[in-house]
Short mmCIF file of C-alpha atoms in Angstrom, two decimals:
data_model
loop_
_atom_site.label_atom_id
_atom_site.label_comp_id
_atom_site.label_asym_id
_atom_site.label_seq_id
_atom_site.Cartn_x
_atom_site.Cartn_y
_atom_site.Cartn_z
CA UNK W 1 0.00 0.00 0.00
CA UNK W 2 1.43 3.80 -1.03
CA UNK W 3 1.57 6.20 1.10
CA UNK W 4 -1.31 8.08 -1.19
CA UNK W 5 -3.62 4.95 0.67
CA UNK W 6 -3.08 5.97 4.08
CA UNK W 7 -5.10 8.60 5.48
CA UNK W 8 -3.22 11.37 6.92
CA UNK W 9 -0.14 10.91 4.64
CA UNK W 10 0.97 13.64 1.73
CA UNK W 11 1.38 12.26 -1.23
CA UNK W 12 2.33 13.83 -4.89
CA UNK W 13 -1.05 15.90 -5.37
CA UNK W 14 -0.67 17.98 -2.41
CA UNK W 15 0.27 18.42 1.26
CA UNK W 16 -1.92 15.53 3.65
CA UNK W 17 -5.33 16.85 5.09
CA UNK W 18 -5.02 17.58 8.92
CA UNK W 19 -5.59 14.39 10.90
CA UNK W 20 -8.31 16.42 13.15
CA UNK W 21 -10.59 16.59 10.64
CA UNK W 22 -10.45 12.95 9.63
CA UNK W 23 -13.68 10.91 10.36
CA UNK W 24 -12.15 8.07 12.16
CA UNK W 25 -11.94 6.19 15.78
CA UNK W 26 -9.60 7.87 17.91
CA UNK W 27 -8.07 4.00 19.01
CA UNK W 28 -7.74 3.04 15.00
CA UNK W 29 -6.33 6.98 14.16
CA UNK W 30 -2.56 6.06 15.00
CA UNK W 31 -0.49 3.78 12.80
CA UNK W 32 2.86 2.49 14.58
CA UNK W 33 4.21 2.01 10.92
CA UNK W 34 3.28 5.42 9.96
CA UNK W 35 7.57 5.50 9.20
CA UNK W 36 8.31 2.46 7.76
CA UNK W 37 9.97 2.58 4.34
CA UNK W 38 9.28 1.14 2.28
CA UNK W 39 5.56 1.31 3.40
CA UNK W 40 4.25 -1.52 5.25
CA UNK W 41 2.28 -3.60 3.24
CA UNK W 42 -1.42 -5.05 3.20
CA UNK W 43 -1.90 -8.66 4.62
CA UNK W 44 -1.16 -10.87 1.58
CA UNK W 45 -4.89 -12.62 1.46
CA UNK W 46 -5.84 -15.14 -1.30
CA UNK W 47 -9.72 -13.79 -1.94
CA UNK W 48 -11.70 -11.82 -0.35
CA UNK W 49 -13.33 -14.45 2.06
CA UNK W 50 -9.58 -14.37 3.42
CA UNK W 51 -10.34 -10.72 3.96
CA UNK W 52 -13.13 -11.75 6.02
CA UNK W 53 -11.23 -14.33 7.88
CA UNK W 54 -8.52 -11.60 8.40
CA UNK W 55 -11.58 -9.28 10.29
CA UNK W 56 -12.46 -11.71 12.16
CA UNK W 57 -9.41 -12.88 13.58
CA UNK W 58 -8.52 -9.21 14.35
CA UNK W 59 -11.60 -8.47 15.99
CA UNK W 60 -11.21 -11.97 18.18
CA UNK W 61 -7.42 -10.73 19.30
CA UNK W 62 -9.34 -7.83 20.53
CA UNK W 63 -11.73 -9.55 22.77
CA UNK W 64 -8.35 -11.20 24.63
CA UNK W 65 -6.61 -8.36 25.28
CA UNK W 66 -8.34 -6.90 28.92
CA UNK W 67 -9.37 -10.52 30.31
CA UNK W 68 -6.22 -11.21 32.05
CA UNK W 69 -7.27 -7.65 34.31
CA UNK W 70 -10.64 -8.25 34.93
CA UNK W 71 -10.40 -12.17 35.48
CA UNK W 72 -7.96 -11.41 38.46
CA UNK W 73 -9.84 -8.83 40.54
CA UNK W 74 -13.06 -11.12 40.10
CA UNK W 75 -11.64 -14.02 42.44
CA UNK W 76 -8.75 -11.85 44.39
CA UNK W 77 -9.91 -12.55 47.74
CA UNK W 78 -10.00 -16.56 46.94
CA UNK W 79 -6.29 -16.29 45.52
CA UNK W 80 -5.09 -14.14 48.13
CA UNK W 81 -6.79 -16.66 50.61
CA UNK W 82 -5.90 -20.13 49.27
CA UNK W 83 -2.70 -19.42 47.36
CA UNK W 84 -1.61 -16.90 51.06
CA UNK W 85 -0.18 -14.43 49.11
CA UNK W 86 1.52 -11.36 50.85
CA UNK W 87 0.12 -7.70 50.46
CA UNK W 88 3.04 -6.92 48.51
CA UNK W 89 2.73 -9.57 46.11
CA UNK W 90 -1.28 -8.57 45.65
CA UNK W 91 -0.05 -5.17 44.98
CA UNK W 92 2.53 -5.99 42.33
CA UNK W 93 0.19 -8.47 40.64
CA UNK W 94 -2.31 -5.90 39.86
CA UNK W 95 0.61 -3.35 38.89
CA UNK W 96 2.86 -5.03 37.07
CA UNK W 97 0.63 -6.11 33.79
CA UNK W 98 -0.28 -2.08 33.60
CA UNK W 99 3.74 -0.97 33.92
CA UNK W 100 4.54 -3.63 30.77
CA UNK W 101 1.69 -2.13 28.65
CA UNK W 102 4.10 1.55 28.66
CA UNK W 103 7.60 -0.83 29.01
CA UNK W 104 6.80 -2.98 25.65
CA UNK W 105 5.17 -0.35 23.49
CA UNK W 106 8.16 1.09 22.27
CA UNK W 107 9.44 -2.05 21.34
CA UNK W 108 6.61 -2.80 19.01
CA UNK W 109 7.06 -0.82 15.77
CA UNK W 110 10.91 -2.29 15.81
CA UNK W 111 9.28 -5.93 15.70
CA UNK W 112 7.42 -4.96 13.34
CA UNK W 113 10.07 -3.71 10.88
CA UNK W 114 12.25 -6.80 11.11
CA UNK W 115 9.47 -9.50 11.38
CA UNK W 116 6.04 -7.97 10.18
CA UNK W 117 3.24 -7.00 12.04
CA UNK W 118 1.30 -10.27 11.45
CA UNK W 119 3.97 -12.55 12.74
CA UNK W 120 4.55 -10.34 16.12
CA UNK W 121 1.09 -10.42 16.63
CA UNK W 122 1.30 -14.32 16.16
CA UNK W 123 4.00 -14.18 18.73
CA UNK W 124 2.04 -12.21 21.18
CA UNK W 125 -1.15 -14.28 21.07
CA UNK W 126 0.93 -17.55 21.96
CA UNK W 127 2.94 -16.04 24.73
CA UNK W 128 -0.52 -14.70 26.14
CA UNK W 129 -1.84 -18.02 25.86
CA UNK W 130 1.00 -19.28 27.43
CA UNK W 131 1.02 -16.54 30.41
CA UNK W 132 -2.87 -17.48 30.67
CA UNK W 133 -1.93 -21.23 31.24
CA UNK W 134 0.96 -20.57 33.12
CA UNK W 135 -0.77 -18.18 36.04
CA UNK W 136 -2.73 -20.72 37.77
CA UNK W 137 0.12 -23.60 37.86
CA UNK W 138 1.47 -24.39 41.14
CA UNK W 139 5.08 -24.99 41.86
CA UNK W 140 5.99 -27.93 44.25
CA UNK W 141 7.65 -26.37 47.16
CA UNK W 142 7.41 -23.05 45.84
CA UNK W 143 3.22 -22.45 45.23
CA UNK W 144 1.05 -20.34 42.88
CA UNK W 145 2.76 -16.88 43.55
CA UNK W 146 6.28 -17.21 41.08
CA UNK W 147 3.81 -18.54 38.31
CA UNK W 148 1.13 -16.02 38.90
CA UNK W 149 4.43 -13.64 38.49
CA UNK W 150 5.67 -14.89 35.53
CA UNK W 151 2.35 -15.24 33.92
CA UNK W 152 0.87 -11.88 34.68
CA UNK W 153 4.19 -10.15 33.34
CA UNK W 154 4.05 -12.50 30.37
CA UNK W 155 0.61 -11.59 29.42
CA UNK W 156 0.95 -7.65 30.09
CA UNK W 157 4.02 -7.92 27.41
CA UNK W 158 1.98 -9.13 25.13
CA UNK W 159 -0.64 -7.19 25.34
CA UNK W 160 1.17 -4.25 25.11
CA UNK W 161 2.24 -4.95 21.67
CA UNK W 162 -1.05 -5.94 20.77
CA UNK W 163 -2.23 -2.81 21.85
CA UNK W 164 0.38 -1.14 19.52
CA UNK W 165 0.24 -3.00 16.53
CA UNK W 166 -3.88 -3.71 16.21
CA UNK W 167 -4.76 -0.23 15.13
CA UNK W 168 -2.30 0.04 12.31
CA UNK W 169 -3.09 -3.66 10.75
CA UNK W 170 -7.44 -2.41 11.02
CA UNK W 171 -6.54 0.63 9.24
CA UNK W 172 -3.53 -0.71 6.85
CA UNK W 173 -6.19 -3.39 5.42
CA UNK W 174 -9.57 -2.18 5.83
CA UNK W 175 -9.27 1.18 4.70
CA UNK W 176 -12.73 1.70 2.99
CA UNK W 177 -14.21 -0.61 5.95
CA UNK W 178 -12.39 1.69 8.96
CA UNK W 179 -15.89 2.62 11.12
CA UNK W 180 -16.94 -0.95 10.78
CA UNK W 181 -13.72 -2.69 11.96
CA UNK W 182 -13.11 0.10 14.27
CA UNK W 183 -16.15 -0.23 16.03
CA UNK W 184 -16.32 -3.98 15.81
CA UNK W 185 -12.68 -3.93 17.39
CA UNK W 186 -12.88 -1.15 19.82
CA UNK W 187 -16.04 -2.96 21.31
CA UNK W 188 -13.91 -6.88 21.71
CA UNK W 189 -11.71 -4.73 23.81
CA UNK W 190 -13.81 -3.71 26.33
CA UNK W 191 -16.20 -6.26 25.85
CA UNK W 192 -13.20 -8.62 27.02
CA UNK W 193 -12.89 -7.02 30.21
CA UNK W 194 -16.71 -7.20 30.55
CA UNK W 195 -16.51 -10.89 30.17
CA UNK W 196 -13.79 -11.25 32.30
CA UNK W 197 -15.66 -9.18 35.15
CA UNK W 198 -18.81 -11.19 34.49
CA UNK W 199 -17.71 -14.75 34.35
CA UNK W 200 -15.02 -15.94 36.45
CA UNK W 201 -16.80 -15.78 39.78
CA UNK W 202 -19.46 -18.15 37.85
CA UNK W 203 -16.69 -20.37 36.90
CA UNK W 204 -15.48 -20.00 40.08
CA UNK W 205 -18.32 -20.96 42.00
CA UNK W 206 -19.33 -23.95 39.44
CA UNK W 207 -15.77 -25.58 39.66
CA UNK W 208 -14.70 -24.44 43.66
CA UNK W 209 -11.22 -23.70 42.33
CA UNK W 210 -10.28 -20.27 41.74
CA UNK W 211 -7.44 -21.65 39.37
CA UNK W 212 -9.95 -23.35 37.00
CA UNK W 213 -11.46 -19.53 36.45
CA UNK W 214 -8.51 -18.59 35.53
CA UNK W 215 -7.60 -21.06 33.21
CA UNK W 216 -10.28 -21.01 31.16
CA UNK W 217 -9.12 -17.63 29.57
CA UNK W 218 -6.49 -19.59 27.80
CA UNK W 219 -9.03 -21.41 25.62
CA UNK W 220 -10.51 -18.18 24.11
CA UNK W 221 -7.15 -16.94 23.32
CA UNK W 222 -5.68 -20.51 22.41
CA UNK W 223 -8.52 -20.50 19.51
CA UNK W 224 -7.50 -17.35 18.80
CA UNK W 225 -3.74 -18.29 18.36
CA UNK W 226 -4.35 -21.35 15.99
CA UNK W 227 -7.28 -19.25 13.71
CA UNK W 228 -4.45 -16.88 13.52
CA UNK W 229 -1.28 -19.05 12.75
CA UNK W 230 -2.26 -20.07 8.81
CA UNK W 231 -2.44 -16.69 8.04
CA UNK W 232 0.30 -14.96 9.90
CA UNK W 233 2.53 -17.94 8.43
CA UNK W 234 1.89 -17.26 5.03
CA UNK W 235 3.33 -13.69 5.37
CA UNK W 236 6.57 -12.74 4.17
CA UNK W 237 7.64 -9.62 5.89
CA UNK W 238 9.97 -7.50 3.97
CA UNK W 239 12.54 -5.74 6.19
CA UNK W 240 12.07 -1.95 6.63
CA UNK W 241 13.88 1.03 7.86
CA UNK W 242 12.66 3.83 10.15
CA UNK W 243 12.71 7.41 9.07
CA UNK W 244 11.14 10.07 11.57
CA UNK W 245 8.57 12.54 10.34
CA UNK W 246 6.77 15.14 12.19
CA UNK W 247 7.97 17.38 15.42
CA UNK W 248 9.86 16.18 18.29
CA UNK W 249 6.62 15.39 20.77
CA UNK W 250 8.97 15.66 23.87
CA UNK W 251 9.75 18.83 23.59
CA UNK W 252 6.30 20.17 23.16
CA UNK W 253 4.03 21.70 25.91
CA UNK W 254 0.76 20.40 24.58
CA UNK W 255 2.11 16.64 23.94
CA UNK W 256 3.03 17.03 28.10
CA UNK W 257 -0.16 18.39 28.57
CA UNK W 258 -2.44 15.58 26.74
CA UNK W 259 0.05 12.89 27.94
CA UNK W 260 -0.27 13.53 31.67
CA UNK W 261 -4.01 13.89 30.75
CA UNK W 262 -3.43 10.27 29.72
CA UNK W 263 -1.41 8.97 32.63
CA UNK W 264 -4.39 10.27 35.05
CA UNK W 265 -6.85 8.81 32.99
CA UNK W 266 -4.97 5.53 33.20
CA UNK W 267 -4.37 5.33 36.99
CA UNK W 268 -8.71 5.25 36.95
CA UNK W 269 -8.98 3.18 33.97
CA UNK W 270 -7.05 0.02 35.38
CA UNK W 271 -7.98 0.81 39.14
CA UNK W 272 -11.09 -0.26 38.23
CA UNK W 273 -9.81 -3.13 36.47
CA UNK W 274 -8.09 -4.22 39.52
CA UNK W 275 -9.75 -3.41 42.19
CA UNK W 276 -13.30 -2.40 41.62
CA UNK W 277 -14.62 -5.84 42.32
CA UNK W 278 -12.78 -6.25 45.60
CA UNK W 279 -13.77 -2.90 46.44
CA UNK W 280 -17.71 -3.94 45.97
CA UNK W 281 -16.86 -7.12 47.58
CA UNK W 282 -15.32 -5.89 50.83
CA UNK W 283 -18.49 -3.46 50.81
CA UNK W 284 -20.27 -6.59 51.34
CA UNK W 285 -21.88 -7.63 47.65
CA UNK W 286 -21.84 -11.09 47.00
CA UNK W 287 -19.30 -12.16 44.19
CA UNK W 288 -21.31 -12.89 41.41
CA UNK W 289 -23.19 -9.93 42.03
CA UNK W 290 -20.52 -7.90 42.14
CA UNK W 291 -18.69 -9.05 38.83
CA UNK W 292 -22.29 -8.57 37.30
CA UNK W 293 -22.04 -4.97 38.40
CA UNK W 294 -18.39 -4.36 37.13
CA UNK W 295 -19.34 -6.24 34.12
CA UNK W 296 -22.38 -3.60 33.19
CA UNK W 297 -20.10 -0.22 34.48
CA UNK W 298 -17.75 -1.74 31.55
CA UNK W 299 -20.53 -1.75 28.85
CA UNK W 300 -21.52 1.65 30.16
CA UNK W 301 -17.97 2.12 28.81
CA UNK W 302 -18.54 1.36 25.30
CA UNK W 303 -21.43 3.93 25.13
CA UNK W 304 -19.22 6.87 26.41
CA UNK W 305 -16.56 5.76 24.02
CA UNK W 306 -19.10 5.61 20.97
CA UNK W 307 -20.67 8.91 21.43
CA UNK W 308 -17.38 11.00 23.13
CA UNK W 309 -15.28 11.76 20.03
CA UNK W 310 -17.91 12.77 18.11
CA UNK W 311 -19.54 15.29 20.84
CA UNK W 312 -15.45 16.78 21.78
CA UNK W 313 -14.82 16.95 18.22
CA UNK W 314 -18.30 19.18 17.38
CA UNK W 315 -16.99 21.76 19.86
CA UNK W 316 -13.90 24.91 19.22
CA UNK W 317 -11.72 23.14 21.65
CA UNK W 318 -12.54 20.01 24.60
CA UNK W 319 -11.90 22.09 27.43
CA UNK W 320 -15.48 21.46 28.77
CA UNK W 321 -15.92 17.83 28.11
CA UNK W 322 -12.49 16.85 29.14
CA UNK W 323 -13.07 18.43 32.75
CA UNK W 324 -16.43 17.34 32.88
CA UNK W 325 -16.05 13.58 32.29
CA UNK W 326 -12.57 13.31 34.00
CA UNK W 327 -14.78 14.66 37.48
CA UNK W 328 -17.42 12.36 36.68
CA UNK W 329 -15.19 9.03 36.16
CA UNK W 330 -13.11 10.44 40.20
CA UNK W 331 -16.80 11.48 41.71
CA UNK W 332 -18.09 8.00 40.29
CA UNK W 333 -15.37 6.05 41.46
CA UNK W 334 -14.98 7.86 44.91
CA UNK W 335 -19.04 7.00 44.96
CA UNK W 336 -18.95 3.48 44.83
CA UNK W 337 -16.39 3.33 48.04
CA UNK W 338 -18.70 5.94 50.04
CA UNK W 339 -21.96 6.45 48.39
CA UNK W 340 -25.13 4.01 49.58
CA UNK W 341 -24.42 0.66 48.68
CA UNK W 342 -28.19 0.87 48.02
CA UNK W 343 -27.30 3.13 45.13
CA UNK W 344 -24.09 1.17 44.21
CA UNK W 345 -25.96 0.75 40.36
CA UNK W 346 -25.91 4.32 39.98
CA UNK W 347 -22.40 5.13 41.50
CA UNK W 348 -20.51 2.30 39.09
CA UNK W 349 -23.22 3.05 36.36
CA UNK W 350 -21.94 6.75 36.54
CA UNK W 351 -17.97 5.80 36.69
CA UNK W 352 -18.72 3.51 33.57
CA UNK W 353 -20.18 6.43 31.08
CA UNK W 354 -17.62 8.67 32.51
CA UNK W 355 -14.37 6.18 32.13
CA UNK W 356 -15.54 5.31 28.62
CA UNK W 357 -15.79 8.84 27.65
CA UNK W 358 -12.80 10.04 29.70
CA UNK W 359 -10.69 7.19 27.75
CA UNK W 360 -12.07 8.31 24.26
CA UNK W 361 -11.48 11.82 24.95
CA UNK W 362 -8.35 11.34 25.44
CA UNK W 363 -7.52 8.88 22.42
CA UNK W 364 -9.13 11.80 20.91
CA UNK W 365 -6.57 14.45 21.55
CA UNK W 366 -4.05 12.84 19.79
CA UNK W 367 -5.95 13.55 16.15
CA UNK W 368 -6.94 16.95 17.42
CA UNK W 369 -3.55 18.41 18.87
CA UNK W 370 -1.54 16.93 15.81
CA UNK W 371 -1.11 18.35 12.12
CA UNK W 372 0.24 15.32 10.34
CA UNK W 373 -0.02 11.51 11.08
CA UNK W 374 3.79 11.24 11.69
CA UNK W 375 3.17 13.58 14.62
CA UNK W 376 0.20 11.55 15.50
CA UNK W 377 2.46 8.77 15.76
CA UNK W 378 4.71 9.92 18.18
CA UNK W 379 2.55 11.52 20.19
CA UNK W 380 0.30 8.40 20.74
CA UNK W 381 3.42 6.50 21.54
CA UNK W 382 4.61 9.07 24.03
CA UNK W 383 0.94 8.72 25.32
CA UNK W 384 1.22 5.23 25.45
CA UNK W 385 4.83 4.74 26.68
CA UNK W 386 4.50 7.66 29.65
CA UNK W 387 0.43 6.67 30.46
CA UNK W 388 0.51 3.22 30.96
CA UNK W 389 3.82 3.18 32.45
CA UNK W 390 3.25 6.18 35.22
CA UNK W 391 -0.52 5.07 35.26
CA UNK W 392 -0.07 1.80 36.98
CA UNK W 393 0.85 3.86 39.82
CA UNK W 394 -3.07 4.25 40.36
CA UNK W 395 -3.02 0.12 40.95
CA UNK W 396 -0.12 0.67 42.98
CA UNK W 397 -1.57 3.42 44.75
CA UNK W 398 -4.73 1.77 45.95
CA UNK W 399 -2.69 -1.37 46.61
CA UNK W 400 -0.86 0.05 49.11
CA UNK W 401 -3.31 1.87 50.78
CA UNK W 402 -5.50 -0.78 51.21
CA UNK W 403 -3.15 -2.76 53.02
CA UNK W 404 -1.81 0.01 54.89
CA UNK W 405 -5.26 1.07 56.19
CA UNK W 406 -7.25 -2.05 55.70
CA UNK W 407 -9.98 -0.12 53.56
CA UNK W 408 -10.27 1.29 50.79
CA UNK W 409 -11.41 4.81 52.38
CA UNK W 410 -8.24 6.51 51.46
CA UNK W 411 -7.87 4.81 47.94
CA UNK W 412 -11.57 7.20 47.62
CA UNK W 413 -10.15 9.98 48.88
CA UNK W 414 -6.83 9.28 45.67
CA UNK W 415 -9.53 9.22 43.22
CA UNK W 416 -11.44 12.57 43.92
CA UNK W 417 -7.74 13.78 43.99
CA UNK W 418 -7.06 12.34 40.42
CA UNK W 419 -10.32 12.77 39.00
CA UNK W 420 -9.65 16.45 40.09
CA UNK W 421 -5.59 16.61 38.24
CA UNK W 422 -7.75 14.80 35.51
CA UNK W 423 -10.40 17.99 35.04
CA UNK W 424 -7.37 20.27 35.27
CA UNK W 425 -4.88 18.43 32.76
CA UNK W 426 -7.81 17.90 30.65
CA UNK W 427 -8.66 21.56 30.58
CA UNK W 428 -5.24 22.51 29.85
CA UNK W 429 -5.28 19.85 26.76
CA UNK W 430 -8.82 20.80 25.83
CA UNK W 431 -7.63 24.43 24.55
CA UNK W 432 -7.06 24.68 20.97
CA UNK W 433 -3.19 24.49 20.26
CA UNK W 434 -1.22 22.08 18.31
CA UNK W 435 1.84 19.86 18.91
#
């Protein structure tokens, strides 16, 4: 595919249209090959059912990528209880996963240029399967926690370049098709932590092992891995060389300004993750009931995610909307460890509209602060490099103040704090200034 195929990119006729004005997904706006020369090319497909096939493989990748999260939280108190694991280690497990997301990003793109994005995507499903299988194993002498370890920080790696590498292989090969496969993929994603949230307790309480819950998220993405392997296979990648475009990101005030929106936004995105159940649970909600309720905040997600970009982008600037949702995701949040558990529908139905749109919003900034895609680029891996990897603090955070306090009072105390650095960083990248 020529760069004259790829939106955002100048080609012979004339300079490239700005990449705010594009109509697309802000998580399918960034492509990590965006440097690449020679161009990255399509998936080589053999008709256009292998098209098809390609979709739907893509979109199944998707609907792994936030179960390893979700799954955890949903039977934490029956690890932490049969497997006696020590506060720090709870802590780290619900960190560490986050931290790899911003440590293996970079790394990515330069897989990609020596192996093909296809075959490191191939790579990443079967070490996630393998993480998946290899969390719940016990070690003789030794017991679940160095294989919960290994596994967790196996499957954050993966994901990570997952993460990356997704958005640019939707919009490399389904360029007339982009709102379709963006929507269809953007929706696995969080449907995956939905199902995670909803079903492992169930599993849980059907089997009476907490490690049979867990293990059952490695047949989803084991299907996933052999669908996959004919096709990534097949590819030949053709080695590639990086040359930069755009302005350096680091040393601009706006990219700080939307990137530490983005690292506050994570530390409540993957809180709730982590430790949303457990904090319903230790409120006294029954287990299944409380996944069920984590479950439905997460589809309240999708909803602010669909309708966000399009309501920030219909305005001068986002300085409104990005305060306004980042104070509704902290007051929602801070809600469901204080407000009337009587109410607790409304509280996490309130955190899940505002988390979806908060996310969105500020995917969102990274078309509408940049000029160019190259820019885009960069800035999205800045975002995701700096956000995930300072955002797990928020997991961190909470960890340690639950088992410094034994509550999770002060951990809602944190997250009117954040929501509040949220609705100020957000204001500051809502104003209408460039990269």
């Amino acid at each position: 595919m020529t760069s004259s195929n790829r939106p955002g990119v100048a080609d012979a006729s004339g300079p490239a249209e700005p990449i705010r004005y594009q109509a697309l997904r802000p998580e399918i706006a960034v492509d990590a090959e965006i440097d690449d020369i020679p161009a990255a090319a399509p998936t080589q497909l053999r008709s256009q059912r292998g098209l098809i096939y390609l979709g739907i493989c893509l979109v199944l990748i998707g609907l792994n990528l936030r179960t390893v999260f979700s799954s955890f939280s949903a039977v934490l108190p029956e690890i932490t209880s049969d497997a006696g694991l020590p506060g720090w280690a709870v802590v780290v497990l619900t960190t560490v996963p986050v931290t790899l997301l911003g440590v293996f990003a970079p790394l990515a793109p330069v897989l990609a240029r020596r192996f093909g994005a296809e075959r490191v995507l191939l790579g990443a499903m079967a070490v996630l399967t393998a993480g998946l299988l290899l969390r719940p194993t016990e070690v003789p002498g030794a017991g679940h926690l160095p294989t919960l370890l290994a596994g967790t920080a196996a499957c954050g790696a993966a994901i990570a370049l997952c993460n990356v590498l997704l958005p640019g292989v939707v919009k490399r090969d389904f360029p007339h098709r982009l709102g379709l496969m963006g929507g269809l993929y953007t929706t696995a994603i969080c449907a995956s932590a939905a199902l995670g949230a909803g079903f492992t307790y169930p599993v849980f309480a059907a089997t009476g092992q907490w490690t049979s819950a867990l293990w059952s998220w490695a047949v989803p993405a084991g299907v996933v891995l052999l669908l996959f392997l004919p096709l990534a296979v097949r590819q030949h990648p053709v080695r590639h060389q990086a040359v930069r475009g755009g302005v350096n990101v680091w040393r601009s005030a706006v990219a700080w300004q939307v990137t530490l929106f983005m690292v506050l936004q994570a530390m409540m995105s993957f809180s709730v993750f982590a430790w949303l159940a457990p904090i319903l649970r230790d409120r006294g909600i029954e287990g299944g009931t409380a996944g069920l309720i984590v479950s439905v905040s997460i589809v309240l997600q999708m909803l602010g995610s669909l309708f966000a970009p399009a309501l920030a982008t219909r305005f001068k600037d986002q300085r409104m909307i990005n305060t306004v949702v980042a104070l509704m995701t902290g007051g929602g949040f801070a809600l469901s460890i204080f407000g009337p558990t009587e109410l607790i529908w409304i509280w996490t139905g309130l955190l899940g509209l505002g988390q979806g749109s908060l996310t969105a919003v500020a995917l969102t900034m990274i078309m509408v602060r940049t000029r160019d895609a190259h820019t885009a680029a960069h800035l999205s891996g800045m975002m995701q490099g700096v956000g995930y990897g300072v955002g797990s603090v928020g997991t961190l955070l909470v960890g340690q103040l639950h088992q410094a306090t034994g509550g999770f009072t002060a951990a809602g105390v944190l997250f009117l704090v954040v929501g509040a650095l949220a609705a100020f960083f957000g204001y500051r990248a809502g104003r209408n200034k460039f990269v």
